[in-house]
Short mmCIF file of C-alpha atoms in Angstrom, two decimals:
data_model
loop_
_atom_site.label_atom_id
_atom_site.label_comp_id
_atom_site.label_asym_id
_atom_site.label_seq_id
_atom_site.Cartn_x
_atom_site.Cartn_y
_atom_site.Cartn_z
CA MET A 1 231.72 166.11 -15.79
CA LEU A 2 232.13 167.79 -18.99
CA ASP A 3 230.95 172.01 -18.23
CA LEU A 4 231.00 174.64 -21.31
CA THR A 5 228.64 176.83 -19.31
CA ASP A 6 229.63 180.87 -20.27
CA ARG A 7 231.58 179.57 -22.93
CA VAL A 8 230.67 180.94 -26.53
CA ALA A 9 231.60 178.83 -29.14
CA VAL A 10 232.37 179.15 -33.50
CA VAL A 11 231.75 176.20 -35.27
CA THR A 12 232.52 176.28 -39.03
CA GLY A 13 230.25 173.95 -41.25
CA SER A 14 227.88 173.04 -38.91
CA SER A 15 224.87 172.78 -40.33
CA ARG A 16 225.21 169.26 -41.04
CA GLY A 17 227.31 166.11 -40.24
CA ILE A 18 230.68 166.17 -38.03
CA GLY A 19 229.94 169.89 -37.53
CA ARG A 20 226.69 169.65 -36.74
CA ALA A 21 227.19 166.83 -34.16
CA ILE A 22 229.36 169.39 -31.77
CA ALA A 23 227.24 172.30 -31.90
CA VAL A 24 224.75 170.71 -30.51
CA LYS A 25 227.12 168.80 -27.89
CA LEU A 26 229.16 172.37 -27.24
CA ALA A 27 225.29 173.31 -26.36
CA GLY A 28 224.61 170.55 -24.63
CA LEU A 29 227.48 171.38 -21.88
CA GLY A 30 226.20 174.71 -21.78
CA ALA A 31 227.85 176.48 -25.03
CA LYS A 32 226.50 178.88 -26.25
CA VAL A 33 227.10 177.90 -29.87
CA VAL A 34 227.35 179.61 -33.90
CA VAL A 35 226.26 177.87 -36.18
CA ASN A 36 227.73 178.25 -39.59
CA TYR A 37 226.53 177.58 -42.95
CA ASN A 38 227.40 178.55 -46.34
CA SER A 39 224.56 178.06 -48.41
CA SER A 40 222.67 175.47 -46.15
CA GLU A 41 220.01 177.85 -44.75
CA ASP A 42 217.15 175.92 -43.72
CA ALA A 43 219.81 173.11 -42.37
CA ALA A 44 221.20 175.62 -40.06
CA ASN A 45 218.59 176.94 -39.42
CA GLU A 46 217.12 173.44 -37.82
CA VAL A 47 220.33 172.74 -35.48
CA VAL A 48 219.38 176.61 -33.94
CA GLU A 49 215.95 174.65 -33.50
CA GLN A 50 217.45 171.72 -32.04
CA ILE A 51 219.74 173.00 -29.62
CA ALA A 52 216.96 175.93 -28.37
CA ALA A 53 214.13 172.91 -27.95
CA GLU A 54 217.13 171.17 -25.59
CA GLY A 55 217.03 174.49 -23.74
CA GLY A 56 220.63 176.04 -25.55
CA GLU A 57 221.28 179.75 -27.27
CA ALA A 58 222.43 179.08 -31.29
CA ILE A 59 222.13 181.82 -34.02
CA ALA A 60 223.29 180.77 -37.66
CA VAL A 61 226.21 183.16 -39.38
CA GLN A 62 226.49 182.45 -42.89
CA ALA A 63 229.78 182.55 -44.29
CA ASP A 64 232.53 181.24 -46.35
CA VAL A 65 235.70 181.07 -44.96
CA LYS A 66 238.22 180.54 -47.65
CA VAL A 67 237.57 183.96 -48.22
CA ALA A 68 238.98 186.06 -45.56
CA GLU A 69 236.29 188.60 -45.01
CA GLN A 70 233.51 186.35 -44.61
CA ALA A 71 235.94 184.58 -42.45
CA LYS A 72 236.46 187.95 -40.02
CA GLN A 73 232.11 188.21 -40.28
CA LEU A 74 231.68 185.22 -38.55
CA ILE A 75 234.03 186.01 -36.03
CA GLU A 76 232.63 189.01 -35.41
CA SER A 77 229.18 188.56 -35.37
CA ALA A 78 229.74 185.87 -32.56
CA LEU A 79 231.12 189.12 -30.78
CA GLU A 80 228.89 191.22 -31.61
CA LYS A 81 225.57 188.82 -29.84
CA PHE A 82 227.64 187.16 -27.08
CA GLY A 83 230.76 189.46 -26.23
CA GLN A 84 233.06 187.22 -26.09
CA LEU A 85 234.82 183.65 -28.03
CA ASP A 86 236.70 181.28 -26.54
CA ILE A 87 235.98 177.97 -28.55
CA LEU A 88 236.48 177.84 -32.31
CA VAL A 89 235.99 174.34 -34.08
CA ASN A 90 237.67 175.08 -37.23
CA ASN A 91 235.54 172.19 -38.87
CA VAL A 92 235.06 172.87 -43.01
CA GLY A 93 235.94 170.69 -45.09
CA ILE A 94 234.90 169.16 -48.70
CA THR A 95 235.98 166.57 -51.20
CA ARG A 96 237.16 166.50 -54.42
CA ASP A 97 238.73 163.05 -55.15
CA THR A 98 240.11 161.81 -58.04
CA LEU A 99 243.57 160.43 -58.97
CA LEU A 100 246.69 162.97 -58.99
CA MET A 101 246.99 162.11 -62.79
CA ARG A 102 243.03 163.07 -63.31
CA MET A 103 242.95 166.14 -60.81
CA LYS A 104 242.32 169.88 -61.81
CA GLU A 105 243.71 172.05 -61.26
CA ASP A 106 240.70 173.15 -59.15
CA ASP A 107 239.94 170.53 -57.16
CA TRP A 108 242.44 170.74 -55.84
CA ASP A 109 242.99 174.74 -55.76
CA ILE A 110 239.50 174.56 -53.62
CA VAL A 111 239.29 171.63 -51.19
CA ILE A 112 243.43 173.45 -50.72
CA GLU A 113 241.80 177.43 -50.07
CA THR A 114 237.94 175.78 -47.85
CA ASN A 115 239.92 172.85 -45.27
CA LEU A 116 243.69 174.92 -44.85
CA LYS A 117 242.66 178.89 -45.89
CA GLY A 118 239.78 178.34 -44.34
CA THR A 119 241.17 177.37 -40.74
CA TYR A 120 243.91 179.82 -41.45
CA ASN A 121 241.00 183.17 -41.57
CA CYS A 122 239.43 182.23 -38.73
CA THR A 123 241.63 180.99 -36.45
CA LYS A 124 243.63 183.78 -37.56
CA VAL A 125 240.99 186.97 -36.62
CA ALA A 126 239.33 184.69 -33.90
CA GLN A 127 242.97 184.87 -32.14
CA ARG A 128 242.46 187.67 -31.63
CA PRO A 129 239.84 187.83 -28.58
CA MET A 130 241.11 185.18 -26.99
CA ILE A 131 244.50 186.54 -26.66
CA ARG A 132 242.98 189.37 -24.97
CA GLN A 133 240.53 187.26 -22.58
CA ARG A 134 243.69 185.55 -21.94
CA TYR A 135 241.43 182.69 -22.69
CA GLY A 136 240.93 180.06 -25.57
CA ARG A 137 240.43 176.70 -27.63
CA ILE A 138 240.89 176.35 -30.86
CA ILE A 139 240.34 172.10 -32.46
CA ASN A 140 241.16 171.15 -35.59
CA ILE A 141 239.18 169.23 -38.12
CA THR A 142 241.74 167.60 -39.08
CA SER A 143 241.73 163.44 -40.71
CA VAL A 144 243.72 160.39 -40.39
CA SER A 145 243.68 161.12 -44.49
CA GLY A 146 245.82 163.81 -43.21
CA VAL A 147 248.30 161.68 -41.08
CA ALA A 148 248.81 158.63 -43.70
CA GLY A 149 247.16 159.58 -47.11
CA GLN A 150 244.58 158.32 -48.79
CA VAL A 151 245.10 157.32 -53.03
CA GLY A 152 242.81 159.91 -55.02
CA GLN A 153 243.08 161.94 -52.43
CA ALA A 154 245.75 163.81 -52.82
CA ASN A 155 244.23 167.45 -52.32
CA TYR A 156 242.41 166.56 -49.64
CA SER A 157 244.93 164.62 -47.74
CA ALA A 158 247.97 167.53 -48.29
CA SER A 159 245.29 170.14 -46.79
CA LYS A 160 244.87 167.76 -43.62
CA ALA A 161 248.05 167.56 -43.06
CA GLY A 162 248.48 171.66 -43.31
CA VAL A 163 245.40 171.53 -40.94
CA ILE A 164 247.99 168.84 -38.29
CA GLY A 165 251.11 171.21 -39.47
CA PHE A 166 248.74 174.61 -39.16
CA THR A 167 248.12 172.98 -35.64
CA LYS A 168 251.52 172.52 -34.12
CA ALA A 169 252.92 175.38 -35.22
CA VAL A 170 249.90 177.83 -33.91
CA ALA A 171 249.60 175.69 -31.07
CA ARG A 172 253.41 176.35 -30.03
CA GLU A 173 252.18 180.83 -30.54
CA LEU A 174 249.30 180.79 -28.52
CA GLY A 175 249.81 178.62 -25.59
CA VAL A 176 252.11 181.71 -23.63
CA ARG A 177 248.39 183.14 -24.12
CA ASN A 178 246.49 180.28 -22.25
CA ILE A 179 244.97 179.59 -25.64
CA THR A 180 245.22 175.09 -26.52
CA VAL A 181 245.33 174.42 -30.04
CA ASN A 182 244.36 170.97 -31.17
CA ALA A 183 243.17 168.93 -33.45
CA VAL A 184 240.84 165.69 -34.31
CA ALA A 185 241.45 163.38 -36.62
CA PRO A 186 238.46 160.94 -37.17
CA GLY A 187 238.63 157.97 -39.35
CA TYR A 188 235.98 156.76 -41.27
CA VAL A 189 232.75 157.85 -40.29
CA PRO A 190 229.32 157.86 -42.29
CA THR A 191 227.92 161.52 -43.75
CA ASP A 192 226.15 163.45 -46.40
CA GLN A 193 230.18 163.74 -47.23
CA THR A 194 231.61 160.08 -47.85
CA ALA A 195 227.85 159.13 -48.67
CA ASP A 196 229.51 159.19 -52.60
CA LEU A 197 232.37 156.71 -51.15
CA PRO A 198 231.80 153.31 -52.89
CA GLN A 199 231.51 149.98 -51.21
CA GLU A 200 234.83 147.75 -52.10
CA LEU A 201 236.76 150.91 -50.07
CA ILE A 202 234.28 151.17 -46.96
CA ASP A 203 235.46 147.13 -46.36
CA TYR A 204 238.55 148.07 -47.20
CA ILE A 205 238.76 150.98 -45.04
CA LEU A 206 236.98 149.28 -42.38
CA ASN A 207 239.65 146.14 -42.30
CA LEU A 208 242.23 148.12 -41.44
CA THR A 209 240.34 149.76 -38.32
CA PRO A 210 240.60 147.58 -35.32
CA MET A 211 236.87 148.18 -34.15
CA ARG A 212 235.64 146.81 -37.71
CA ARG A 213 233.18 149.69 -38.03
CA PRO A 214 232.91 152.95 -38.62
CA GLY A 215 232.14 156.06 -36.04
CA THR A 216 229.64 158.25 -35.31
CA ALA A 217 229.61 162.43 -35.54
CA GLU A 218 228.68 162.11 -31.68
CA GLU A 219 231.34 160.17 -30.96
CA VAL A 220 233.99 162.97 -33.11
CA ALA A 221 232.35 165.91 -30.90
CA ASN A 222 232.21 163.97 -27.63
CA ALA A 223 236.16 164.32 -28.93
CA VAL A 224 236.22 168.05 -29.61
CA ALA A 225 234.00 168.63 -25.87
CA PHE A 226 236.59 167.81 -24.14
CA LEU A 227 239.47 169.20 -25.53
CA ALA A 228 237.32 172.49 -25.38
CA SER A 229 236.75 172.29 -21.08
CA GLU A 230 239.19 172.91 -18.73
CA GLU A 231 239.44 168.67 -18.00
CA ALA A 232 242.11 169.54 -21.10
CA SER A 233 243.66 172.80 -20.07
CA TYR A 234 247.00 171.36 -20.17
CA VAL A 235 246.97 169.31 -23.61
CA ASN A 236 247.85 171.34 -26.69
CA GLY A 237 249.59 171.11 -29.63
CA GLN A 238 248.15 167.82 -30.42
CA VAL A 239 246.44 165.28 -32.57
CA LEU A 240 243.78 163.17 -31.10
CA GLY A 241 242.67 159.83 -33.14
CA VAL A 242 238.83 159.03 -33.32
CA ASP A 243 239.94 156.26 -35.90
CA GLY A 244 238.98 152.78 -34.16
CA GLY A 245 242.56 152.49 -33.82
CA MET A 246 243.23 152.75 -37.62
CA MET A 247 246.41 154.62 -36.77
CA ALA A 248 247.57 152.18 -35.45
CA ILE A 249 247.95 149.91 -38.02
CA MET A 250 248.79 152.65 -40.32
CA LEU A 251 251.62 153.70 -38.92
#
């Protein structure tokens, strides 16, 4: 059984959806968790309360991770409260979907800054205590859209493809320090972020999925928990698809 007792985890964007499931899963395995949110304070506090009700320990910390100083404060909050940082899950992600010909520069910039620069900001700060203790697990949430691209998601696909390249590069830098860096690439998972997808697109995605069903946030969280554990100690620089087999067809 996976065991994260005495580990401390920061999960960005964990007030809802996949991030919430990850925070709850890690806490359930014994980790102390920093639940990060940008604007949903009530939702983040609900996650903390759920973790506490299940016997875990967590705090909620506000930070917009695309802002370097706020990302730094997020990591420092974990260190101040719990004295260490063992696991970083870069989960924050937003979409601004539209065809490239209609895409505004602001829609491009905010998606790249949030999804890719936010991952850079948090990882750059988090690596320092991990290097000092010669231990760490960094898990970045990418997407099948970052692996194969998606119509109407030039900005999102570019950001998530960038996360994959970032993951592989940093894995090579930090592996010698006993710090692993991996990515998880979910397929279609119903969340608030995907709630506005047209039904015809959902049907198209599911037709490309051999299992013919959407994934769940908990299934993604299970993969993250494995990569955060000792059982994955020799897994580094990898992209783990949690997509029902979609990439087996698309690539």
